[in-house]
Amino acid sequence: MSRPPLEVADIIRSAGAAFIERNRQWIGWKHVKVLLAIARCRTAALGGPKCQTAAREQWIAARQKELLPTRYMHVVFTLPRRLAPLVLQNKKVIYDLLFRASAETLLEVARDPRLLGAELGFFSVLHTWSQQLRIHPHVHCVIPAGGLSPDHTRWIRSREKYFLPKAVLAEVFRGKFVDALKLAFQDGQLNFQANLKLLAQPKIFAAWLRPLHRQDWVVYLKRPFGGPEYVLQYLGRYTHRVAISNHRLVSFQDGQVTFRWRDSAHHNQQKLRVLPVDKFLRRFLLHILPQGFVRIRHYSFLASRRPATTLPLCFRLLGAAHQPTAPSANDSRPLYRCPKCGGPMKVIERLTAADLQLRSPPQVNAAA
């Protein structure tokens, strides 16, 4: 894919310093670190032109080795918009609850012998943004359409045009998440600042939660178009990039950023959105994850401690040989290549944005 004419890094290099200065009252060092790191991306400061491409390809290759010879489902669990203000003040807690409630929902519903009666194995990926960069937490789950029997002696396939009932998934997910959120409140795990301070009172928090029980929660469930490899490519693009693709950016003129977005409410119609640069960057920074947060997680027989024994069993029960996981020639290729000669580069030290700032002052001066 060719280099787009406009990138997020270009906007930050042009307007980043002024944006930071205008927003001193709320912007923190973690925000500045992200802006500095992206401003250096695709420049001599960080090396190669597409620093995430090789990592993304290796991640996709590793997942492809785990693909079983069966149909796959793409299931998405989304939090209601009402929770957005609470999410922004409690990212780690809420995102962890989203992972846990969605995974427990899939495992519990699939174990029901009236529905499937099998143990699922899957991985989930967290996305936090909408097409317009608003906070929109949801997890994408890639799941074989079947699972291991309780005694691990056979593979139970789901029906051809039926996996698990969407209405049941949505109801169970809602119940598990709201119950877990109540427990987090009781355990004092939630923070309430600014306009949410009143929610710290138990009665007000309980009243605020009630509408969540009455509304339908969104669970998207459909066999992925183009097979499981398509879903891996889709997730790979998003897990190894920032909240908005550079190819969606249209222009940055007179302090206004124009970008494309897909309107799912109107048959995925492509539209243009114009935002002042400060608003664009504020929305962009909403999607910084807590330090050390793991946004890709594996469950059941794909969990990190189990695939060495359970994956070969799944392949055998499906009548296929398990592909060896020893590194191939392609896997051993270097992650980084010299931008001058194309030769392999070896990582000898990893530097944070703070380290780089101490060694070389960042160039994020406003455009003349």
mmCIF file of C-alpha atoms in Angstrom:
data_model
loop_
_atom_site.group_PDB
_atom_site.id
_atom_site.type_symbol
_atom_site.label_atom_id
_atom_site.label_comp_id
_atom_site.label_asym_id
_atom_site.label_seq_id
_atom_site.Cartn_x
_atom_site.Cartn_y
_atom_site.Cartn_z
ATOM 1 C CA MET A 1 0.000 0.000 0.000
ATOM 2 C CA SER A 2 1.398 3.387 -1.009
ATOM 3 C CA ARG A 3 2.239 6.058 1.537
ATOM 4 C CA PRO A 4 -0.828 8.262 2.089
ATOM 5 C CA PRO A 5 -0.464 11.972 1.343
ATOM 6 C CA LEU A 6 -1.451 12.918 4.916
ATOM 7 C CA GLU A 7 -0.702 11.114 8.166
ATOM 8 C CA VAL A 8 -1.536 11.596 11.820
ATOM 9 C CA ALA A 9 2.189 12.201 12.371
ATOM 10 C CA ASP A 10 2.067 15.126 9.923
ATOM 11 C CA ILE A 11 -0.769 16.735 11.896
ATOM 12 C CA ILE A 12 1.065 16.283 15.179
ATOM 13 C CA ARG A 13 4.342 17.635 13.806
ATOM 14 C CA SER A 14 2.505 20.679 12.498
ATOM 15 C CA ALA A 15 0.106 21.400 15.372
ATOM 16 C CA GLY A 16 1.275 19.256 18.288
ATOM 17 C CA ALA A 17 3.295 21.827 20.223
ATOM 18 C CA ALA A 18 0.544 24.434 20.066
ATOM 19 C CA PHE A 19 -2.061 21.821 21.005
ATOM 20 C CA ILE A 20 -0.068 20.818 24.089
ATOM 21 C CA GLU A 21 0.361 24.452 25.121
ATOM 22 C CA ARG A 22 -3.363 25.212 24.747
ATOM 23 C CA ASN A 23 -4.386 22.149 26.770
ATOM 24 C CA ARG A 24 -1.984 22.278 29.718
ATOM 25 C CA GLN A 25 -4.912 22.141 32.175
ATOM 26 C CA TRP A 26 -5.676 18.472 31.402
ATOM 27 C CA ILE A 27 -2.976 16.996 29.212
ATOM 28 C CA GLY A 28 -0.594 14.633 30.997
ATOM 29 C CA TRP A 29 2.850 13.203 30.337
ATOM 30 C CA LYS A 30 1.344 9.986 28.971
ATOM 31 C CA HIS A 31 -0.422 12.041 26.281
ATOM 32 C CA VAL A 32 2.750 13.943 25.457
ATOM 33 C CA LYS A 33 4.723 10.695 25.169
ATOM 34 C CA VAL A 34 2.268 9.336 22.613
ATOM 35 C CA LEU A 35 2.313 12.538 20.588
ATOM 36 C CA LEU A 36 6.121 12.626 20.587
ATOM 37 C CA ALA A 37 6.373 8.980 19.571
ATOM 38 C CA ILE A 38 3.956 9.400 16.664
ATOM 39 C CA ALA A 39 5.607 12.647 15.580
ATOM 40 C CA ARG A 40 8.869 10.721 15.218
ATOM 41 C CA CYS A 41 7.234 7.871 13.303
ATOM 42 C CA ARG A 42 8.404 7.536 9.662
ATOM 43 C CA THR A 43 11.282 9.917 10.356
ATOM 44 C CA ALA A 44 14.990 9.307 10.767
ATOM 45 C CA ALA A 45 14.487 9.329 14.541
ATOM 46 C CA LEU A 46 12.817 5.918 14.532
ATOM 47 C CA GLY A 47 14.144 4.250 11.363
ATOM 48 C CA GLY A 48 12.076 2.199 8.912
ATOM 49 C CA PRO A 49 9.064 3.599 7.026
ATOM 50 C CA LYS A 50 6.464 1.149 8.337
ATOM 51 C CA CYS A 51 7.591 0.132 11.803
ATOM 52 C CA GLN A 52 4.494 -1.942 12.608
ATOM 53 C CA THR A 53 4.121 -3.859 9.342
ATOM 54 C CA ALA A 54 6.531 -6.709 10.121
ATOM 55 C CA ALA A 55 5.164 -7.130 13.664
ATOM 56 C CA ARG A 56 1.627 -7.274 12.286
ATOM 57 C CA GLU A 57 2.544 -9.863 9.682
ATOM 58 C CA GLN A 58 4.219 -12.071 12.281
ATOM 59 C CA TRP A 59 1.189 -11.801 14.569
ATOM 60 C CA ILE A 60 -1.125 -12.833 11.728
ATOM 61 C CA ALA A 61 1.187 -15.715 10.784
ATOM 62 C CA ALA A 62 1.172 -16.979 14.377
ATOM 63 C CA ARG A 63 -2.642 -16.927 14.484
ATOM 64 C CA GLN A 64 -2.915 -18.680 11.122
ATOM 65 C CA LYS A 65 -1.024 -21.640 12.567
ATOM 66 C CA GLU A 66 -3.811 -21.971 15.122
ATOM 67 C CA LEU A 67 -6.647 -21.932 12.564
ATOM 68 C CA LEU A 68 -8.557 -25.186 12.738
ATOM 69 C CA PRO A 69 -10.015 -26.798 9.576
ATOM 70 C CA THR A 70 -13.564 -25.700 10.328
ATOM 71 C CA ARG A 71 -15.877 -22.719 9.939
ATOM 72 C CA TYR A 72 -15.144 -19.637 11.999
ATOM 73 C CA MET A 73 -17.381 -17.042 13.590
ATOM 74 C CA HIS A 74 -16.788 -13.360 14.186
ATOM 75 C CA VAL A 75 -18.561 -12.163 17.347
ATOM 76 C CA VAL A 76 -18.429 -8.577 18.636
ATOM 77 C CA PHE A 77 -19.523 -7.464 22.123
ATOM 78 C CA THR A 78 -20.146 -3.713 22.510
ATOM 79 C CA LEU A 79 -20.711 -1.609 25.619
ATOM 80 C CA PRO A 80 -23.687 0.791 25.603
ATOM 81 C CA ARG A 81 -22.985 4.472 24.942
ATOM 82 C CA ARG A 82 -24.299 5.322 28.414
ATOM 83 C CA LEU A 83 -21.127 3.862 29.941
ATOM 84 C CA ALA A 84 -18.748 6.081 27.939
ATOM 85 C CA PRO A 85 -18.172 8.770 30.638
ATOM 86 C CA LEU A 86 -17.486 6.078 33.241
ATOM 87 C CA VAL A 87 -15.116 4.285 30.872
ATOM 88 C CA LEU A 88 -12.983 7.398 30.379
ATOM 89 C CA GLN A 89 -12.354 7.636 34.135
ATOM 90 C CA ASN A 90 -11.899 3.878 34.699
ATOM 91 C CA LYS A 91 -10.332 2.458 31.558
ATOM 92 C CA LYS A 92 -8.432 -0.458 33.059
ATOM 93 C CA VAL A 93 -11.294 -1.653 35.248
ATOM 94 C CA ILE A 94 -13.972 -1.326 32.555
ATOM 95 C CA TYR A 95 -11.882 -2.835 29.761
ATOM 96 C CA ASP A 96 -10.953 -5.787 31.984
ATOM 97 C CA LEU A 97 -14.638 -6.290 32.817
ATOM 98 C CA LEU A 98 -15.505 -6.163 29.108
ATOM 99 C CA PHE A 99 -12.967 -8.881 28.322
ATOM 100 C CA ARG A 100 -14.079 -11.037 31.240
ATOM 101 C CA ALA A 101 -17.842 -10.680 30.759
ATOM 102 C CA SER A 102 -17.689 -11.356 27.019
ATOM 103 C CA ALA A 103 -15.423 -14.405 27.434
ATOM 104 C CA GLU A 104 -17.500 -15.862 30.274
ATOM 105 C CA THR A 105 -20.644 -15.315 28.196
ATOM 106 C CA LEU A 106 -19.295 -17.271 25.223
ATOM 107 C CA LEU A 107 -17.966 -20.105 27.373
ATOM 108 C CA GLU A 108 -21.129 -20.401 29.492
ATOM 109 C CA VAL A 109 -23.631 -20.272 26.624
ATOM 110 C CA ALA A 110 -21.594 -22.716 24.524
ATOM 111 C CA ARG A 111 -21.392 -25.221 27.406
ATOM 112 C CA ASP A 112 -25.198 -25.452 27.572
ATOM 113 C CA PRO A 113 -26.046 -28.877 26.048
ATOM 114 C CA ARG A 114 -29.298 -27.437 24.680
ATOM 115 C CA LEU A 115 -27.323 -24.983 22.563
ATOM 116 C CA LEU A 116 -23.930 -26.543 21.749
ATOM 117 C CA GLY A 117 -22.575 -28.481 24.737
ATOM 118 C CA ALA A 118 -18.942 -27.776 23.915
ATOM 119 C CA GLU A 119 -15.854 -25.995 25.210
ATOM 120 C CA LEU A 120 -14.918 -23.108 22.931
ATOM 121 C CA GLY A 121 -11.441 -21.776 22.234
ATOM 122 C CA PHE A 122 -11.005 -18.236 20.890
ATOM 123 C CA PHE A 123 -9.101 -14.998 21.029
ATOM 124 C CA SER A 124 -10.449 -11.498 21.647
ATOM 125 C CA VAL A 125 -9.139 -8.102 20.571
ATOM 126 C CA LEU A 126 -10.127 -4.802 22.198
ATOM 127 C CA HIS A 127 -11.049 -1.783 20.086
ATOM 128 C CA THR A 128 -12.019 1.429 21.834
ATOM 129 C CA TRP A 129 -13.002 3.768 18.996
ATOM 130 C CA SER A 130 -15.910 4.486 16.697
ATOM 131 C CA GLN A 131 -15.528 5.603 13.089
ATOM 132 C CA GLN A 132 -15.647 9.207 14.325
ATOM 133 C CA LEU A 133 -13.049 8.517 17.048
ATOM 134 C CA ARG A 134 -15.531 8.703 19.912
ATOM 135 C CA ILE A 135 -15.115 6.293 22.822
ATOM 136 C CA HIS A 136 -16.772 3.044 21.730
ATOM 137 C CA PRO A 137 -15.375 0.029 23.624
ATOM 138 C CA HIS A 138 -15.973 -3.364 21.991
ATOM 139 C CA VAL A 139 -14.177 -6.682 21.670
ATOM 140 C CA HIS A 140 -13.836 -8.713 18.489
ATOM 141 C CA CYS A 141 -13.808 -12.480 19.100
ATOM 142 C CA VAL A 142 -12.653 -15.004 16.487
ATOM 143 C CA ILE A 143 -14.134 -18.415 17.278
ATOM 144 C CA PRO A 144 -14.189 -21.855 15.628
ATOM 145 C CA ALA A 145 -17.824 -22.835 14.999
ATOM 146 C CA GLY A 146 -17.662 -25.730 17.417
ATOM 147 C CA GLY A 147 -15.629 -27.015 20.326
ATOM 148 C CA LEU A 148 -14.388 -29.894 22.439
ATOM 149 C CA SER A 149 -16.831 -32.200 24.141
ATOM 150 C CA PRO A 150 -16.744 -32.063 27.970
ATOM 151 C CA ASP A 151 -14.650 -35.257 28.103
ATOM 152 C CA HIS A 152 -12.355 -34.084 25.259
ATOM 153 C CA THR A 153 -13.025 -37.208 23.182
ATOM 154 C CA ARG A 154 -14.763 -35.617 20.191
ATOM 155 C CA TRP A 155 -15.262 -32.349 18.326
ATOM 156 C CA ILE A 156 -18.799 -30.979 18.448
ATOM 157 C CA ARG A 157 -19.702 -28.954 15.358
ATOM 158 C CA SER A 158 -22.354 -26.277 15.379
ATOM 159 C CA ARG A 159 -25.129 -26.424 12.826
ATOM 160 C CA GLU A 160 -24.297 -25.032 9.392
ATOM 161 C CA LYS A 161 -26.441 -21.907 9.642
ATOM 162 C CA TYR A 162 -26.530 -21.592 13.417
ATOM 163 C CA PHE A 163 -23.849 -21.047 16.046
ATOM 164 C CA LEU A 164 -25.229 -19.591 19.274
ATOM 165 C CA PRO A 165 -28.411 -17.521 19.767
ATOM 166 C CA LYS A 166 -27.581 -13.828 19.581
ATOM 167 C CA ALA A 167 -30.398 -12.827 21.937
ATOM 168 C CA VAL A 168 -29.142 -15.226 24.623
ATOM 169 C CA LEU A 169 -25.556 -13.974 24.221
ATOM 170 C CA ALA A 170 -26.701 -10.363 24.578
ATOM 171 C CA GLU A 171 -28.805 -11.077 27.681
ATOM 172 C CA VAL A 172 -26.103 -13.095 29.442
ATOM 173 C CA PHE A 173 -23.433 -10.540 28.532
ATOM 174 C CA ARG A 174 -25.543 -7.701 29.932
ATOM 175 C CA GLY A 175 -26.157 -9.550 33.179
ATOM 176 C CA LYS A 176 -22.536 -10.524 33.688
ATOM 177 C CA PHE A 177 -21.164 -7.083 32.931
ATOM 178 C CA VAL A 178 -23.630 -5.150 35.088
ATOM 179 C CA ASP A 179 -23.159 -7.573 38.000
ATOM 180 C CA ALA A 180 -19.378 -7.256 37.704
ATOM 181 C CA LEU A 181 -19.669 -3.459 37.552
ATOM 182 C CA LYS A 182 -21.752 -3.455 40.752
ATOM 183 C CA LEU A 183 -19.133 -5.584 42.476
ATOM 184 C CA ALA A 184 -16.351 -3.263 41.296
ATOM 185 C CA PHE A 185 -18.289 -0.347 42.834
ATOM 186 C CA GLN A 186 -18.753 -2.192 46.123
ATOM 187 C CA ASP A 187 -15.040 -3.021 46.222
ATOM 188 C CA GLY A 188 -14.093 0.619 45.683
ATOM 189 C CA GLN A 189 -12.419 -0.011 42.335
ATOM 190 C CA LEU A 190 -14.202 2.805 40.470
ATOM 191 C CA ASN A 191 -13.158 6.455 40.344
ATOM 192 C CA PHE A 192 -15.661 9.281 40.015
ATOM 193 C CA GLN A 193 -14.321 12.707 39.088
ATOM 194 C CA ALA A 194 -15.776 16.022 37.889
ATOM 195 C CA ASN A 195 -19.349 15.600 36.633
ATOM 196 C CA LEU A 196 -19.467 11.964 37.818
ATOM 197 C CA LYS A 197 -18.766 12.697 41.502
ATOM 198 C CA LEU A 198 -22.382 12.127 42.548
ATOM 199 C CA LEU A 199 -22.172 8.526 41.285
ATOM 200 C CA ALA A 200 -19.914 7.734 44.226
ATOM 201 C CA GLN A 201 -23.097 7.625 46.349
ATOM 202 C CA PRO A 202 -24.533 4.055 46.352
ATOM 203 C CA LYS A 203 -28.175 5.013 45.775
ATOM 204 C CA ILE A 204 -27.356 7.365 42.908
ATOM 205 C CA PHE A 205 -25.049 4.796 41.311
ATOM 206 C CA ALA A 206 -27.757 2.116 41.546
ATOM 207 C CA ALA A 207 -30.300 4.459 39.942
ATOM 208 C CA TRP A 208 -27.812 5.304 37.182
ATOM 209 C CA LEU A 209 -27.357 1.590 36.435
ATOM 210 C CA ARG A 210 -31.062 0.737 36.120
ATOM 211 C CA PRO A 211 -31.494 1.836 32.485
ATOM 212 C CA LEU A 212 -28.699 -0.554 31.514
ATOM 213 C CA HIS A 213 -30.942 -3.459 32.548
ATOM 214 C CA ARG A 214 -33.812 -2.230 30.407
ATOM 215 C CA GLN A 215 -31.982 -1.639 27.135
ATOM 216 C CA ASP A 216 -30.852 -4.205 24.585
ATOM 217 C CA TRP A 217 -27.101 -4.701 24.422
ATOM 218 C CA VAL A 218 -25.429 -5.136 21.042
ATOM 219 C CA VAL A 219 -23.835 -8.437 20.083
ATOM 220 C CA TYR A 220 -22.818 -8.867 16.455
ATOM 221 C CA LEU A 221 -22.597 -12.470 15.315
ATOM 222 C CA LYS A 222 -21.903 -13.506 11.763
ATOM 223 C CA ARG A 223 -19.674 -15.881 9.874
ATOM 224 C CA PRO A 224 -16.779 -13.769 8.574
ATOM 225 C CA PHE A 225 -16.849 -13.036 4.873
ATOM 226 C CA GLY A 226 -13.872 -14.532 3.062
ATOM 227 C CA GLY A 227 -13.145 -17.049 5.828
ATOM 228 C CA PRO A 228 -11.144 -16.764 9.061
ATOM 229 C CA GLU A 229 -8.057 -15.423 7.247
ATOM 230 C CA TYR A 230 -10.043 -12.290 6.357
ATOM 231 C CA VAL A 231 -10.870 -11.647 10.009
ATOM 232 C CA LEU A 232 -7.195 -12.056 10.940
ATOM 233 C CA GLN A 233 -6.190 -9.508 8.317
ATOM 234 C CA TYR A 234 -8.898 -7.137 9.556
ATOM 235 C CA LEU A 235 -7.901 -7.452 13.209
ATOM 236 C CA GLY A 236 -4.208 -7.280 12.343
ATOM 237 C CA ARG A 237 -4.666 -3.898 10.702
ATOM 238 C CA TYR A 238 -6.349 -2.458 13.770
ATOM 239 C CA THR A 239 -4.356 -4.050 16.594
ATOM 240 C CA HIS A 240 -1.060 -2.797 15.220
ATOM 241 C CA ARG A 241 -2.076 0.734 14.301
ATOM 242 C CA VAL A 242 -3.505 3.805 15.942
ATOM 243 C CA ALA A 243 -7.189 4.641 16.266
ATOM 244 C CA ILE A 244 -7.561 6.061 12.751
ATOM 245 C CA SER A 245 -5.903 4.821 9.583
ATOM 246 C CA ASN A 246 -3.784 7.379 7.776
ATOM 247 C CA HIS A 247 -5.622 6.464 4.576
ATOM 248 C CA ARG A 248 -8.851 7.871 6.034
ATOM 249 C CA LEU A 249 -7.335 11.327 6.410
ATOM 250 C CA VAL A 250 -8.358 13.716 3.638
ATOM 251 C CA SER A 251 -6.899 17.126 4.498
ATOM 252 C CA PHE A 252 -5.510 19.398 7.215
ATOM 253 C CA GLN A 253 -6.108 23.040 6.356
ATOM 254 C CA ASP A 254 -6.795 26.202 8.354
ATOM 255 C CA GLY A 255 -6.761 24.284 11.626
ATOM 256 C CA GLN A 256 -9.403 21.797 10.434
ATOM 257 C CA VAL A 257 -8.917 18.044 9.963
ATOM 258 C CA THR A 258 -11.116 16.267 7.412
ATOM 259 C CA PHE A 259 -11.390 12.482 7.430
ATOM 260 C CA ARG A 260 -13.593 9.748 5.999
ATOM 261 C CA TRP A 261 -15.919 7.689 8.144
ATOM 262 C CA ARG A 262 -18.367 4.870 7.507
ATOM 263 C CA ASP A 263 -21.959 5.436 8.635
ATOM 264 C CA SER A 264 -23.205 1.999 9.704
ATOM 265 C CA ALA A 265 -26.686 3.421 10.372
ATOM 266 C CA HIS A 266 -27.012 4.255 6.659
ATOM 267 C CA HIS A 267 -25.755 1.110 4.892
ATOM 268 C CA ASN A 268 -22.073 1.887 5.612
ATOM 269 C CA GLN A 269 -22.219 5.017 3.485
ATOM 270 C CA GLN A 270 -18.879 6.819 3.248
ATOM 271 C CA LYS A 271 -19.025 10.355 4.633
ATOM 272 C CA LEU A 272 -16.633 13.178 5.487
ATOM 273 C CA ARG A 273 -16.208 14.639 8.975
ATOM 274 C CA VAL A 274 -14.468 17.934 9.692
ATOM 275 C CA LEU A 275 -13.084 18.617 13.177
ATOM 276 C CA PRO A 276 -10.963 21.436 14.603
ATOM 277 C CA VAL A 277 -7.456 20.088 15.127
ATOM 278 C CA ASP A 278 -7.718 20.338 18.939
ATOM 279 C CA LYS A 279 -10.924 18.289 18.941
ATOM 280 C CA PHE A 280 -9.410 15.750 16.548
ATOM 281 C CA LEU A 281 -6.342 15.273 18.741
ATOM 282 C CA ARG A 282 -8.433 15.126 21.931
ATOM 283 C CA ARG A 283 -10.519 12.333 20.426
ATOM 284 C CA PHE A 284 -7.387 10.604 19.209
ATOM 285 C CA LEU A 285 -5.890 10.642 22.708
ATOM 286 C CA LEU A 286 -9.048 9.111 24.226
ATOM 287 C CA HIS A 287 -7.822 5.742 22.975
ATOM 288 C CA ILE A 288 -4.539 5.528 24.857
ATOM 289 C CA LEU A 289 -4.659 2.300 26.850
ATOM 290 C CA PRO A 290 -3.479 2.020 30.469
ATOM 291 C CA GLN A 291 0.205 1.193 30.756
ATOM 292 C CA GLY A 292 0.854 -2.523 30.312
ATOM 293 C CA PHE A 293 -2.720 -3.291 29.318
ATOM 294 C CA VAL A 294 -3.037 -6.453 27.175
ATOM 295 C CA ARG A 295 -5.459 -5.822 24.321
ATOM 296 C CA ILE A 296 -5.282 -9.299 22.715
ATOM 297 C CA ARG A 297 -6.304 -12.223 24.937
ATOM 298 C CA HIS A 298 -6.729 -15.961 24.375
ATOM 299 C CA TYR A 299 -9.244 -18.210 26.109
ATOM 300 C CA SER A 300 -9.904 -21.860 26.881
ATOM 301 C CA PHE A 301 -7.933 -24.253 24.652
ATOM 302 C CA LEU A 302 -6.193 -21.285 22.989
ATOM 303 C CA ALA A 303 -5.020 -19.831 26.313
ATOM 304 C CA SER A 304 -1.233 -19.519 26.573
ATOM 305 C CA ARG A 305 -0.778 -22.510 28.909
ATOM 306 C CA ARG A 306 -2.902 -24.980 26.948
ATOM 307 C CA PRO A 307 -2.418 -24.925 23.149
ATOM 308 C CA ALA A 308 0.626 -27.240 23.216
ATOM 309 C CA THR A 309 -1.666 -30.125 24.222
ATOM 310 C CA THR A 310 -5.181 -29.077 23.265
ATOM 311 C CA LEU A 311 -4.531 -27.697 19.772
ATOM 312 C CA PRO A 312 -3.076 -30.976 18.450
ATOM 313 C CA LEU A 313 -6.052 -32.755 20.027
ATOM 314 C CA CYS A 314 -8.467 -30.436 18.200
ATOM 315 C CA PHE A 315 -6.713 -31.025 14.882
ATOM 316 C CA ARG A 316 -6.787 -34.799 15.433
ATOM 317 C CA LEU A 317 -10.480 -34.822 16.319
ATOM 318 C CA LEU A 318 -11.166 -32.804 13.176
ATOM 319 C CA GLY A 319 -9.231 -35.333 11.093
ATOM 320 C CA ALA A 320 -6.322 -33.068 10.214
ATOM 321 C CA ALA A 321 -2.642 -33.032 11.069
ATOM 322 C CA HIS A 322 -1.501 -30.195 13.314
ATOM 323 C CA GLN A 323 0.986 -27.939 11.535
ATOM 324 C CA PRO A 324 4.336 -27.770 13.366
ATOM 325 C CA THR A 325 4.970 -24.454 15.089
ATOM 326 C CA ALA A 326 8.725 -24.450 14.591
ATOM 327 C CA PRO A 327 9.889 -21.152 13.076
ATOM 328 C CA SER A 328 10.043 -21.166 9.297
ATOM 329 C CA ALA A 329 12.334 -19.161 7.062
ATOM 330 C CA ASN A 330 9.665 -16.485 6.819
ATOM 331 C CA ASP A 331 9.230 -16.349 10.579
ATOM 332 C CA SER A 332 12.940 -15.764 11.132
ATOM 333 C CA ARG A 333 13.090 -12.743 8.865
ATOM 334 C CA PRO A 334 14.151 -9.566 10.671
ATOM 335 C CA LEU A 335 11.498 -7.276 12.079
ATOM 336 C CA TYR A 336 13.459 -4.200 11.081
ATOM 337 C CA ARG A 337 15.537 -3.340 7.997
ATOM 338 C CA CYS A 338 17.895 -0.444 7.406
ATOM 339 C CA PRO A 339 16.091 2.368 5.564
ATOM 340 C CA LYS A 340 19.312 3.082 3.616
ATOM 341 C CA CYS A 341 20.668 -0.304 2.495
ATOM 342 C CA GLY A 342 17.763 -2.645 3.268
ATOM 343 C CA GLY A 343 19.931 -4.908 5.437
ATOM 344 C CA PRO A 344 18.619 -6.541 8.648
ATOM 345 C CA MET A 345 18.761 -4.502 11.841
ATOM 346 C CA LYS A 346 19.134 -6.001 15.306
ATOM 347 C CA VAL A 347 17.493 -4.463 18.375
ATOM 348 C CA ILE A 348 20.162 -3.683 20.966
ATOM 349 C CA GLU A 349 18.169 -1.302 23.149
ATOM 350 C CA ARG A 350 14.561 -0.141 23.410
ATOM 351 C CA LEU A 351 13.924 3.523 24.164
ATOM 352 C CA THR A 352 10.753 5.170 25.387
ATOM 353 C CA ALA A 353 9.594 8.537 24.102
ATOM 354 C CA ALA A 354 10.958 10.030 27.336
ATOM 355 C CA ASP A 355 14.401 8.553 26.623
ATOM 356 C CA LEU A 356 14.355 9.979 23.124
ATOM 357 C CA GLN A 357 13.375 13.389 24.419
ATOM 358 C CA LEU A 358 16.356 13.439 26.777
ATOM 359 C CA ARG A 359 18.754 12.395 24.008
ATOM 360 C CA SER A 360 17.358 14.443 21.146
ATOM 361 C CA PRO A 361 14.878 17.299 21.503
ATOM 362 C CA PRO A 362 11.681 16.470 19.574
ATOM 363 C CA GLN A 363 10.765 18.536 16.564
ATOM 364 C CA VAL A 364 7.056 19.207 17.043
ATOM 365 C CA ASN A 365 7.217 22.908 16.372
ATOM 366 C CA ALA A 366 4.144 24.520 14.915
ATOM 367 C CA ALA A 367 4.257 25.040 11.175
ATOM 368 C CA ALA A 368 5.430 28.430 10.058
#
